[in-house]
mmCIF file of C-alpha atoms and ligand atoms in Angstrom:
data_model
loop_
_atom_site.group_PDB
_atom_site.id
_atom_site.type_symbol
_atom_site.label_atom_id
_atom_site.label_comp_id
_atom_site.label_asym_id
_atom_site.label_seq_id
_atom_site.Cartn_x
_atom_site.Cartn_y
_atom_site.Cartn_z
ATOM 1 C CA MET A 1 26.375 31.406 -59.419
ATOM 2 C CA ARG A 2 25.686 34.439 -56.997
ATOM 3 C CA PRO A 3 27.629 37.549 -57.415
ATOM 4 C CA VAL A 4 30.355 37.902 -54.527
ATOM 5 C CA VAL A 5 31.176 40.717 -51.981
ATOM 6 C CA ILE A 6 34.765 40.169 -50.922
ATOM 7 C CA LEU A 7 35.615 41.612 -47.519
ATOM 8 C CA GLY A 8 39.255 41.681 -46.230
ATOM 9 C CA ALA A 9 40.158 41.751 -50.015
ATOM 10 C CA THR A 10 43.800 42.734 -49.497
ATOM 11 C CA GLY A 11 44.548 39.950 -47.352
ATOM 12 C CA SER A 12 45.605 36.400 -48.056
ATOM 13 C CA ILE A 13 42.104 35.012 -48.254
ATOM 14 C CA GLY A 14 40.724 38.034 -50.040
ATOM 15 C CA ARG A 15 43.213 37.896 -52.704
ATOM 16 C CA GLN A 16 42.531 34.188 -53.336
ATOM 17 C CA ALA A 17 38.857 34.772 -53.331
ATOM 18 C CA LEU A 18 39.339 37.344 -56.069
ATOM 19 C CA SER A 19 41.195 35.000 -58.013
ATOM 20 C CA VAL A 20 38.698 32.275 -57.680
ATOM 21 C CA ALA A 21 35.956 34.610 -58.761
ATOM 22 C CA ASP A 22 37.909 35.580 -61.516
ATOM 23 C CA HIS A 23 38.503 31.764 -62.583
ATOM 24 C CA LEU A 24 34.851 31.019 -62.096
ATOM 25 C CA GLY A 25 33.535 33.946 -64.006
ATOM 26 C CA VAL A 26 31.737 35.342 -60.936
ATOM 27 C CA GLU A 27 30.666 38.945 -60.711
ATOM 28 C CA VAL A 28 32.586 40.933 -57.910
ATOM 29 C CA LEU A 29 30.040 43.449 -56.614
ATOM 30 C CA ALA A 30 32.110 44.957 -53.860
ATOM 31 C CA VAL A 31 35.442 44.635 -52.200
ATOM 32 C CA GLY A 32 36.220 46.094 -48.843
ATOM 33 C CA ALA A 33 39.423 46.262 -46.636
ATOM 34 C CA ARG A 34 40.458 47.873 -43.431
ATOM 35 C CA ARG A 35 42.924 50.401 -44.959
ATOM 36 C CA GLY A 36 43.141 52.342 -48.204
ATOM 37 C CA SER A 37 46.467 50.763 -49.459
ATOM 38 C CA ASP A 38 47.853 50.640 -52.744
ATOM 39 C CA GLY A 39 46.902 46.949 -52.984
ATOM 40 C CA LEU A 40 43.078 47.963 -52.575
ATOM 41 C CA LEU A 41 43.486 50.663 -55.265
ATOM 42 C CA ALA A 42 44.790 47.996 -57.536
ATOM 43 C CA ILE A 43 42.065 45.749 -56.954
ATOM 44 C CA ALA A 44 39.604 48.691 -57.409
ATOM 45 C CA GLY A 45 41.195 49.083 -60.703
ATOM 46 C CA GLU A 46 41.062 45.396 -61.788
ATOM 47 C CA PHE A 47 37.224 45.383 -60.898
ATOM 48 C CA PRO A 48 36.119 48.575 -62.322
ATOM 49 C CA ASP A 49 32.372 48.042 -61.833
ATOM 50 C CA ALA A 50 32.999 47.130 -57.963
ATOM 51 C CA ARG A 51 32.165 49.092 -54.892
ATOM 52 C CA VAL A 52 35.124 49.893 -52.874
ATOM 53 C CA GLY A 53 34.847 50.040 -49.051
ATOM 54 C CA VAL A 54 37.608 51.516 -46.650
ATOM 55 C CA ALA A 55 36.638 50.730 -43.143
ATOM 56 C CA ALA A 56 39.262 52.833 -41.324
ATOM 57 C CA PRO A 57 41.022 55.102 -43.804
ATOM 58 C CA THR A 58 43.150 57.807 -42.927
ATOM 59 C CA ARG A 59 42.302 61.500 -44.094
ATOM 60 C CA VAL A 60 44.789 60.989 -47.180
ATOM 61 C CA GLU A 61 43.457 57.705 -48.033
ATOM 62 C CA GLN A 62 39.895 58.859 -47.915
ATOM 63 C CA GLU A 63 40.813 61.830 -50.321
ATOM 64 C CA ARG A 64 42.866 59.563 -52.677
ATOM 65 C CA PHE A 65 39.930 56.850 -53.033
ATOM 66 C CA THR A 66 37.430 59.605 -53.373
ATOM 67 C CA ASP A 67 39.509 61.268 -56.027
ATOM 68 C CA LEU A 68 40.165 57.845 -58.156
ATOM 69 C CA CYS A 69 37.027 55.830 -57.235
ATOM 70 C CA GLY A 70 34.313 58.547 -57.048
ATOM 71 C CA ALA A 71 30.885 57.389 -56.095
ATOM 72 C CA ARG A 72 32.133 53.732 -56.037
ATOM 73 C CA ALA A 73 34.015 54.516 -52.532
ATOM 74 C CA SER A 74 32.544 54.391 -49.202
ATOM 75 C CA PHE A 75 34.105 54.779 -46.047
ATOM 76 C CA GLY A 76 34.086 53.573 -42.350
ATOM 77 C CA PRO A 77 32.940 50.226 -40.637
ATOM 78 C CA ASP A 78 29.340 50.786 -42.012
ATOM 79 C CA ALA A 79 30.630 50.105 -45.639
ATOM 80 C CA MET A 80 31.559 46.573 -44.771
ATOM 81 C CA THR A 81 28.122 45.926 -43.256
ATOM 82 C CA GLU A 82 26.341 47.706 -46.067
ATOM 83 C CA PHE A 83 28.067 45.474 -48.742
ATOM 84 C CA ALA A 84 27.534 42.395 -46.677
ATOM 85 C CA ALA A 85 23.757 43.079 -46.754
ATOM 86 C CA PHE A 86 23.654 43.601 -50.506
ATOM 87 C CA PRO A 87 20.752 41.134 -51.771
ATOM 88 C CA GLY A 88 21.391 37.830 -53.136
ATOM 89 C CA VAL A 89 25.033 37.661 -52.696
ATOM 90 C CA THR A 90 27.876 35.394 -51.453
ATOM 91 C CA VAL A 91 29.840 37.305 -48.859
ATOM 92 C CA VAL A 92 33.430 36.085 -48.467
ATOM 93 C CA ASN A 93 34.309 37.198 -45.073
ATOM 94 C CA GLY A 94 38.116 37.241 -44.950
ATOM 95 C CA ILE A 95 38.272 40.309 -42.456
ATOM 96 C CA VAL A 96 40.993 39.913 -39.872
ATOM 97 C CA GLY A 97 39.868 40.278 -36.295
ATOM 98 C CA PHE A 98 36.960 41.207 -34.386
ATOM 99 C CA ALA A 99 35.657 43.661 -36.988
ATOM 100 C CA GLY A 100 34.426 40.516 -39.055
ATOM 101 C CA LEU A 101 31.604 39.716 -36.608
ATOM 102 C CA ALA A 102 29.415 42.832 -37.514
ATOM 103 C CA ALA A 103 29.848 42.043 -41.446
ATOM 104 C CA SER A 104 29.093 38.224 -40.709
ATOM 105 C CA ILE A 105 25.714 39.153 -38.797
ATOM 106 C CA ALA A 106 24.758 41.571 -41.682
ATOM 107 C CA ALA A 107 25.469 39.128 -44.180
ATOM 108 C CA LEU A 108 23.268 36.313 -42.582
ATOM 109 C CA ASP A 109 20.317 38.860 -41.332
ATOM 110 C CA ALA A 110 20.143 39.839 -45.106
ATOM 111 C CA GLY A 111 19.531 36.253 -45.939
ATOM 112 C CA ASN A 112 22.976 35.975 -47.813
ATOM 113 C CA ARG A 113 25.411 33.120 -48.145
ATOM 114 C CA LEU A 114 28.440 33.679 -45.670
ATOM 115 C CA GLY A 115 31.600 32.077 -46.644
ATOM 116 C CA LEU A 116 33.243 32.441 -43.428
ATOM 117 C CA ALA A 117 36.902 32.718 -43.057
ATOM 118 C CA ASN A 118 36.921 35.435 -40.002
ATOM 119 C CA LYS A 119 37.589 33.320 -37.025
ATOM 120 C CA GLU A 120 36.295 35.950 -34.635
ATOM 121 C CA SER A 121 32.824 35.533 -35.778
ATOM 122 C CA LEU A 122 32.554 32.120 -34.268
ATOM 123 C CA VAL A 123 35.122 32.034 -31.723
ATOM 124 C CA ALA A 124 34.028 35.263 -29.971
ATOM 125 C CA GLY A 125 30.563 35.442 -31.564
ATOM 126 C CA GLY A 126 29.543 31.912 -31.919
ATOM 127 C CA ASP A 127 26.210 32.241 -29.922
ATOM 128 C CA VAL A 128 25.215 35.512 -31.767
ATOM 129 C CA VAL A 129 26.240 33.985 -35.075
ATOM 130 C CA SER A 130 23.995 30.844 -34.385
ATOM 131 C CA THR A 131 21.058 32.888 -33.218
ATOM 132 C CA ALA A 132 21.258 35.054 -36.475
ATOM 133 C CA LEU A 133 21.350 31.677 -38.496
ATOM 134 C CA ARG A 134 18.410 30.445 -36.644
ATOM 135 C CA ARG A 135 16.273 33.618 -36.918
ATOM 136 C CA GLY A 136 16.806 34.093 -40.771
ATOM 137 C CA THR A 137 17.319 32.541 -44.026
ATOM 138 C CA GLY A 138 20.985 33.107 -44.267
ATOM 139 C CA GLU A 139 23.513 30.330 -44.739
ATOM 140 C CA LEU A 140 27.012 29.828 -43.582
ATOM 141 C CA ILE A 141 29.666 27.860 -45.636
ATOM 142 C CA PRO A 142 32.930 27.634 -43.851
ATOM 143 C CA ILE A 143 35.874 28.674 -45.803
ATOM 144 C CA ASP A 144 38.723 27.442 -43.313
ATOM 145 C CA SER A 145 40.185 24.223 -44.631
ATOM 146 C CA GLU A 146 39.380 21.981 -41.738
ATOM 147 C CA HIS A 147 35.779 23.209 -41.418
ATOM 148 C CA SER A 148 35.255 22.970 -45.100
ATOM 149 C CA ALA A 149 36.541 19.549 -44.944
ATOM 150 C CA LEU A 150 34.114 18.671 -42.110
ATOM 151 C CA PHE A 151 31.279 20.217 -43.815
ATOM 152 C CA GLN A 152 31.833 18.155 -46.915
ATOM 153 C CA CYS A 153 32.185 15.117 -44.747
ATOM 154 C CA MET A 154 28.859 15.806 -43.235
ATOM 155 C CA LEU A 155 26.891 16.182 -46.548
ATOM 156 C CA GLY A 156 24.181 13.467 -46.620
ATOM 157 C CA GLU A 157 24.937 12.372 -42.951
ATOM 158 C CA ASP A 158 23.034 12.958 -39.645
ATOM 159 C CA LEU A 159 24.758 14.498 -36.539
ATOM 160 C CA ALA A 160 23.114 11.544 -34.584
ATOM 161 C CA SER A 161 25.577 9.327 -36.535
ATOM 162 C CA VAL A 162 28.760 11.056 -35.546
ATOM 163 C CA ARG A 163 30.928 9.647 -33.121
ATOM 164 C CA ARG A 164 33.497 12.430 -33.170
ATOM 165 C CA MET A 165 35.187 14.918 -35.479
ATOM 166 C CA VAL A 166 38.818 15.271 -35.653
ATOM 167 C CA LEU A 167 40.653 18.343 -36.669
ATOM 168 C CA PRO A 168 43.957 17.884 -38.121
ATOM 169 C CA ALA A 169 46.767 20.241 -36.754
ATOM 170 C CA SER A 170 50.071 20.721 -38.719
ATOM 171 C CA GLY A 171 51.861 21.259 -35.276
ATOM 172 C CA GLY A 172 53.558 24.334 -36.532
ATOM 173 C CA PRO A 173 57.163 25.138 -36.612
ATOM 174 C CA PHE A 174 57.745 23.805 -32.945
ATOM 175 C CA ARG A 175 56.271 20.178 -33.325
ATOM 176 C CA GLY A 176 58.160 17.804 -31.123
ATOM 177 C CA MET A 177 59.659 20.571 -28.956
ATOM 178 C CA THR A 178 59.282 20.295 -25.180
ATOM 179 C CA ALA A 179 57.887 23.191 -22.878
ATOM 180 C CA ALA A 180 61.643 23.783 -21.772
ATOM 181 C CA ASP A 181 62.751 24.138 -25.466
ATOM 182 C CA LEU A 182 60.142 26.638 -26.304
ATOM 183 C CA GLU A 183 61.375 29.061 -23.517
ATOM 184 C CA SER A 184 63.976 30.348 -25.948
ATOM 185 C CA VAL A 185 62.195 30.453 -29.288
ATOM 186 C CA THR A 186 62.186 33.608 -31.354
ATOM 187 C CA VAL A 187 59.825 35.581 -33.271
ATOM 188 C CA ASP A 188 61.306 34.526 -36.626
ATOM 189 C CA GLN A 189 61.276 30.965 -35.698
ATOM 190 C CA ALA A 190 57.665 31.202 -34.815
ATOM 191 C CA LEU A 191 56.743 32.918 -37.946
ATOM 192 C CA ALA A 192 58.252 30.116 -40.179
ATOM 193 C CA HIS A 193 55.113 28.018 -40.660
ATOM 194 C CA PRO A 194 56.244 24.736 -42.518
ATOM 195 C CA THR A 195 53.077 24.441 -44.684
ATOM 196 C CA TRP A 196 50.670 27.371 -44.779
ATOM 197 C CA ARG A 197 51.643 31.054 -45.692
ATOM 198 C CA MET A 198 49.508 33.108 -43.549
ATOM 199 C CA GLY A 199 49.291 36.340 -41.707
ATOM 200 C CA PRO A 200 51.423 37.048 -38.675
ATOM 201 C CA ARG A 201 48.705 36.390 -35.993
ATOM 202 C CA ILE A 202 47.559 33.312 -37.314
ATOM 203 C CA THR A 203 50.872 31.928 -37.886
ATOM 204 C CA ILE A 204 51.759 32.619 -34.129
ATOM 205 C CA ASP A 205 48.290 31.011 -33.263
ATOM 206 C CA SER A 206 49.197 27.988 -35.236
ATOM 207 C CA ALA A 207 52.851 27.710 -33.370
ATOM 208 C CA THR A 208 51.041 27.869 -30.077
ATOM 209 C CA LEU A 209 48.052 25.613 -31.249
ATOM 210 C CA MET A 210 45.774 28.371 -30.189
ATOM 211 C CA ASN A 211 44.472 28.422 -33.747
ATOM 212 C CA LYS A 212 43.515 24.795 -33.397
ATOM 213 C CA GLY A 213 41.715 25.766 -30.258
ATOM 214 C CA PHE A 214 39.804 28.216 -32.003
ATOM 215 C CA GLU A 215 38.891 25.875 -34.674
ATOM 216 C CA VAL A 216 37.545 23.358 -31.988
ATOM 217 C CA ILE A 217 35.134 26.204 -30.755
ATOM 218 C CA GLU A 218 34.288 26.989 -34.178
ATOM 219 C CA ALA A 219 33.591 23.442 -35.006
ATOM 220 C CA HIS A 220 31.297 23.219 -32.024
ATOM 221 C CA HIS A 221 29.178 26.136 -33.242
ATOM 222 C CA LEU A 222 29.118 24.939 -36.717
ATOM 223 C CA PHE A 223 28.032 21.421 -36.156
ATOM 224 C CA GLY A 224 26.337 21.445 -32.899
ATOM 225 C CA LEU A 225 28.694 18.920 -31.565
ATOM 226 C CA GLY A 226 29.883 18.853 -27.850
ATOM 227 C CA TYR A 227 33.506 19.327 -26.863
ATOM 228 C CA ASP A 228 34.246 15.763 -25.932
ATOM 229 C CA ALA A 229 33.263 14.690 -29.465
ATOM 230 C CA ILE A 230 35.823 16.978 -31.064
ATOM 231 C CA ASP A 231 39.343 16.106 -31.099
ATOM 232 C CA VAL A 232 42.693 17.273 -32.457
ATOM 233 C CA ALA A 233 45.148 15.145 -34.240
ATOM 234 C CA VAL A 234 48.780 16.252 -35.181
ATOM 235 C CA HIS A 235 49.220 15.676 -38.863
ATOM 236 C CA PRO A 236 52.467 17.389 -40.244
ATOM 237 C CA GLN A 237 51.850 17.096 -43.796
ATOM 238 C CA SER A 238 48.549 18.948 -44.195
ATOM 239 C CA ILE A 239 46.981 16.824 -46.629
ATOM 240 C CA VAL A 240 44.065 15.391 -44.405
ATOM 241 C CA HIS A 241 42.062 18.698 -43.583
ATOM 242 C CA GLY A 242 39.132 16.839 -41.669
ATOM 243 C CA ILE A 243 37.824 13.534 -40.501
ATOM 244 C CA VAL A 244 34.461 12.552 -39.326
ATOM 245 C CA GLU A 245 34.363 9.230 -37.330
ATOM 246 C CA PHE A 246 30.629 7.665 -37.271
ATOM 247 C CA ILE A 247 29.106 5.523 -34.797
ATOM 248 C CA ASP A 248 29.443 2.551 -37.033
ATOM 249 C CA GLY A 249 33.271 2.738 -37.025
ATOM 250 C CA SER A 250 33.491 4.233 -40.382
ATOM 251 C CA LEU A 251 35.628 7.397 -41.048
ATOM 252 C CA LYS A 252 35.099 9.830 -43.792
ATOM 253 C CA VAL A 253 38.492 11.610 -44.505
ATOM 254 C CA HIS A 254 38.594 14.740 -46.555
ATOM 255 C CA MET A 255 42.141 15.303 -48.035
ATOM 256 C CA GLY A 256 43.807 17.598 -50.709
ATOM 257 C CA GLU A 257 46.658 19.865 -51.331
ATOM 258 C CA PRO A 258 47.034 22.580 -49.039
ATOM 259 C CA ASP A 259 45.423 25.140 -51.086
ATOM 260 C CA MET A 260 42.925 27.598 -49.888
ATOM 261 C CA ARG A 261 41.602 28.266 -53.130
ATOM 262 C CA ILE A 262 39.875 24.944 -53.007
ATOM 263 C CA PRO A 263 37.741 25.729 -49.952
ATOM 264 C CA ILE A 264 36.938 29.230 -51.027
ATOM 265 C CA GLN A 265 35.672 28.052 -54.400
ATOM 266 C CA TYR A 266 33.695 25.280 -52.636
ATOM 267 C CA ALA A 267 31.973 28.190 -50.637
ATOM 268 C CA LEU A 268 31.037 29.781 -53.772
ATOM 269 C CA THR A 269 29.867 26.623 -55.763
ATOM 270 C CA HIS A 270 28.234 24.598 -53.053
ATOM 271 C CA PRO A 271 26.382 22.414 -53.604
ATOM 272 C CA GLU A 272 27.854 22.043 -56.868
ATOM 273 C CA ARG A 273 31.501 21.708 -57.897
ATOM 274 C CA ALA A 274 33.246 23.295 -60.683
ATOM 275 C CA ALA A 275 36.716 22.573 -62.208
ATOM 276 C CA GLY A 276 39.234 24.424 -60.069
ATOM 277 C CA VAL A 277 42.739 25.931 -60.353
ATOM 278 C CA ALA A 278 44.459 23.360 -58.193
ATOM 279 C CA ALA A 279 46.769 20.908 -59.872
ATOM 280 C CA PRO A 280 45.550 17.006 -59.693
ATOM 281 C CA PHE A 281 46.471 15.456 -56.515
ATOM 282 C CA SER A 282 49.669 13.253 -56.591
ATOM 283 C CA PHE A 283 50.123 10.122 -54.517
ATOM 284 C CA ALA A 284 53.711 9.723 -55.088
ATOM 285 C CA ASP A 285 55.980 9.991 -52.190
ATOM 286 C CA LYS A 286 53.116 10.811 -49.686
ATOM 287 C CA ALA A 287 53.198 9.487 -46.217
ATOM 288 C CA LEU A 288 50.468 10.684 -43.971
ATOM 289 C CA THR A 289 51.117 10.614 -40.189
ATOM 290 C CA PHE A 290 48.976 11.303 -37.010
ATOM 291 C CA GLU A 291 49.943 11.992 -33.288
ATOM 292 C CA ALA A 292 48.397 13.147 -30.279
ATOM 293 C CA PRO A 293 49.123 16.863 -29.492
ATOM 294 C CA ASP A 294 51.346 17.722 -26.419
ATOM 295 C CA LEU A 295 49.053 19.722 -24.200
ATOM 296 C CA VAL A 296 51.705 20.312 -21.855
ATOM 297 C CA ALA A 297 54.100 22.042 -24.321
ATOM 298 C CA PHE A 298 51.198 23.804 -25.839
ATOM 299 C CA PRO A 299 48.832 24.794 -22.983
ATOM 300 C CA CYS A 300 46.785 27.144 -25.414
ATOM 301 C CA LEU A 301 44.885 24.236 -26.862
ATOM 302 C CA GLY A 302 43.892 23.199 -23.435
ATOM 303 C CA LEU A 303 42.846 26.809 -22.701
ATOM 304 C CA ALA A 304 40.624 26.929 -25.638
ATOM 305 C CA TYR A 305 38.785 23.779 -24.795
ATOM 306 C CA GLN A 306 38.132 25.114 -21.002
ATOM 307 C CA ALA A 307 36.867 28.391 -22.571
ATOM 308 C CA GLY A 308 34.775 26.579 -25.121
ATOM 309 C CA ARG A 309 33.294 24.496 -22.349
ATOM 310 C CA ALA A 310 32.551 27.424 -20.101
ATOM 311 C CA GLY A 311 30.990 29.136 -22.756
ATOM 312 C CA GLY A 312 29.347 32.593 -22.581
ATOM 313 C CA SER A 313 31.879 35.128 -22.333
ATOM 314 C CA ALA A 314 34.836 32.946 -22.011
ATOM 315 C CA PRO A 315 35.749 32.268 -25.589
ATOM 316 C CA ALA A 316 35.469 36.105 -26.511
ATOM 317 C CA ALA A 317 37.713 36.797 -23.694
ATOM 318 C CA LEU A 318 40.109 33.994 -24.963
ATOM 319 C CA ASN A 319 40.191 35.516 -28.210
ATOM 320 C CA ALA A 320 40.877 39.093 -27.228
ATOM 321 C CA ALA A 321 43.484 38.098 -24.679
ATOM 322 C CA ASP A 322 45.155 35.868 -27.301
ATOM 323 C CA GLU A 323 45.432 38.995 -29.831
ATOM 324 C CA ILE A 324 47.081 41.130 -27.096
ATOM 325 C CA ALA A 325 49.583 38.432 -25.945
ATOM 326 C CA VAL A 326 50.635 37.587 -29.638
ATOM 327 C CA ARG A 327 50.794 41.229 -30.600
ATOM 328 C CA ALA A 328 53.148 41.710 -27.573
ATOM 329 C CA PHE A 329 55.245 38.326 -28.534
ATOM 330 C CA LEU A 330 55.634 39.848 -32.017
ATOM 331 C CA ASP A 331 56.767 43.179 -30.767
ATOM 332 C CA GLY A 332 59.244 41.267 -28.469
ATOM 333 C CA ARG A 333 57.682 42.368 -25.264
ATOM 334 C CA ILE A 334 56.883 38.781 -23.902
ATOM 335 C CA GLY A 335 58.394 35.472 -24.405
ATOM 336 C CA PHE A 336 56.600 32.641 -26.514
ATOM 337 C CA ARG A 337 55.634 30.670 -23.294
ATOM 338 C CA SER A 338 54.030 33.849 -21.805
ATOM 339 C CA ILE A 339 51.434 33.979 -24.524
ATOM 340 C CA ALA A 340 49.524 31.253 -22.769
ATOM 341 C CA ALA A 341 50.162 32.617 -19.323
ATOM 342 C CA VAL A 342 48.831 36.013 -20.319
ATOM 343 C CA ILE A 343 45.761 34.299 -21.803
ATOM 344 C CA GLU A 344 45.178 31.973 -18.898
ATOM 345 C CA ARG A 345 45.247 34.857 -16.375
ATOM 346 C CA THR A 346 42.895 37.036 -18.349
ATOM 347 C CA VAL A 347 40.176 34.541 -18.747
ATOM 348 C CA SER A 348 40.391 33.680 -15.217
ATOM 349 C CA ASP A 349 40.054 37.184 -14.208
ATOM 350 C CA LEU A 350 37.082 38.012 -16.324
ATOM 351 C CA GLY A 351 34.873 35.161 -15.120
ATOM 352 C CA VAL A 352 32.182 33.697 -17.372
ATOM 353 C CA TYR A 353 28.778 35.429 -18.084
ATOM 354 C CA PRO A 354 26.089 35.080 -20.783
ATOM 355 C CA VAL A 355 26.503 37.023 -24.079
ATOM 356 C CA THR A 356 23.544 37.246 -26.219
ATOM 357 C CA THR A 357 24.129 40.439 -28.764
ATOM 358 C CA THR A 358 26.968 41.843 -30.844
ATOM 359 C CA ASP A 359 27.358 44.535 -28.194
ATOM 360 C CA ASP A 360 27.915 42.064 -25.328
ATOM 361 C CA VAL A 361 30.442 40.297 -27.484
ATOM 362 C CA VAL A 362 32.165 43.875 -27.977
ATOM 363 C CA ALA A 363 32.035 44.740 -24.252
ATOM 364 C CA VAL A 364 33.829 41.485 -23.429
ATOM 365 C CA ASP A 365 36.228 42.075 -25.895
ATOM 366 C CA ARG A 366 37.350 45.467 -24.731
ATOM 367 C CA GLU A 367 37.307 44.350 -21.287
ATOM 368 C CA ALA A 368 39.440 41.335 -22.024
ATOM 369 C CA ARG A 369 41.870 43.438 -23.939
ATOM 370 C CA ALA A 370 42.441 45.889 -20.977
ATOM 371 C CA VAL A 371 42.797 43.108 -18.380
ATOM 372 C CA ALA A 372 45.251 41.106 -20.886
ATOM 373 C CA SER A 373 47.422 44.488 -21.409
ATOM 374 C CA GLY A 374 47.673 44.890 -17.681
ATOM 375 C CA HIS A 375 49.095 41.318 -17.384
ATOM 376 C CA LEU A 376 51.824 42.203 -20.099
ATOM 377 C CA GLY A 377 54.203 43.785 -17.740
ATOM 378 C CA GLY A 378 54.547 40.848 -15.183
ATOM 379 C CA ALA A 379 54.768 38.226 -17.905
ATOM 380 C CA CYS A 380 58.238 38.811 -19.360
HETATM 381 MG MG1 MG B 1 42.740 26.001 -40.391
#
């Protein structure tokens, strides 16, 4: 198995990727994180031969890592792209946020396997990543549970045989609530996700269903399917991770315990499988249910479809506006329902224009953040 580079090493995906690499006995060549935290220092200690990158260190952090890691340490955003371009590796990109796009492109341009958990790479930079995939020998294996599931359902299948793909959504903590109920929900309620333990932004994105909207856009780029052929079904048990319906009426359903180590491991072992760390699946007392999403109570899902269909700059604007709106909600500056309002106004203000390079995406991102920030005042 190829050695791995793990970016976003201190985050939820990064830590689980480290435990999977350890379980598989795969060499960890480099780890990277945004900040020079104690957590990263502990990882540097556990993997004494790995290079260690800190993308945005404080002066104190830089001195500390230089003292303790010596020549192993690198600093600045270029450290992430340098590690991503190490020859012959699998790059697990668990970077949270927009900074992950440059690392994805660097990995693909170096002909590496990219185990992708960074949403922004495909949501904001889908066209750029698709171009990088086409021009080189790089390979993309999705790590998000839904896309890993769809990817595995598609093995041995032809896109022309697909009627549609269905992304299951847990529905988040507010499933079943009406738009009126959602007027008064709190940050703590929104952060209490029923099945997955994740970072704060993705947890709020799950509560609004924007996360599922992002996944629809990612699925479009990953599999080359039109938006009319990508559906969402609310499935609160989070046991089914992806469904492909074929033109003959057959469905392939990928299921398993909600454990991110399973898709992370698959990204490292594909096309082979290895014994994993997850316990055997138990069928006892498992009922699986599906229902249609409520697009009135959860308008973010519809906004994501609109932005995806519009293409060009719209998904990058959607992503940037969402990040600003979610941050404002977490800080208590706007209510839950205003998240969608801020995003809708921002995407509509920006219009739609083509994006072909990483710089184009960066420019859209910057502009959308400014416009979204301007909408926060009137949104409370
Ligand atoms: Mg997911």
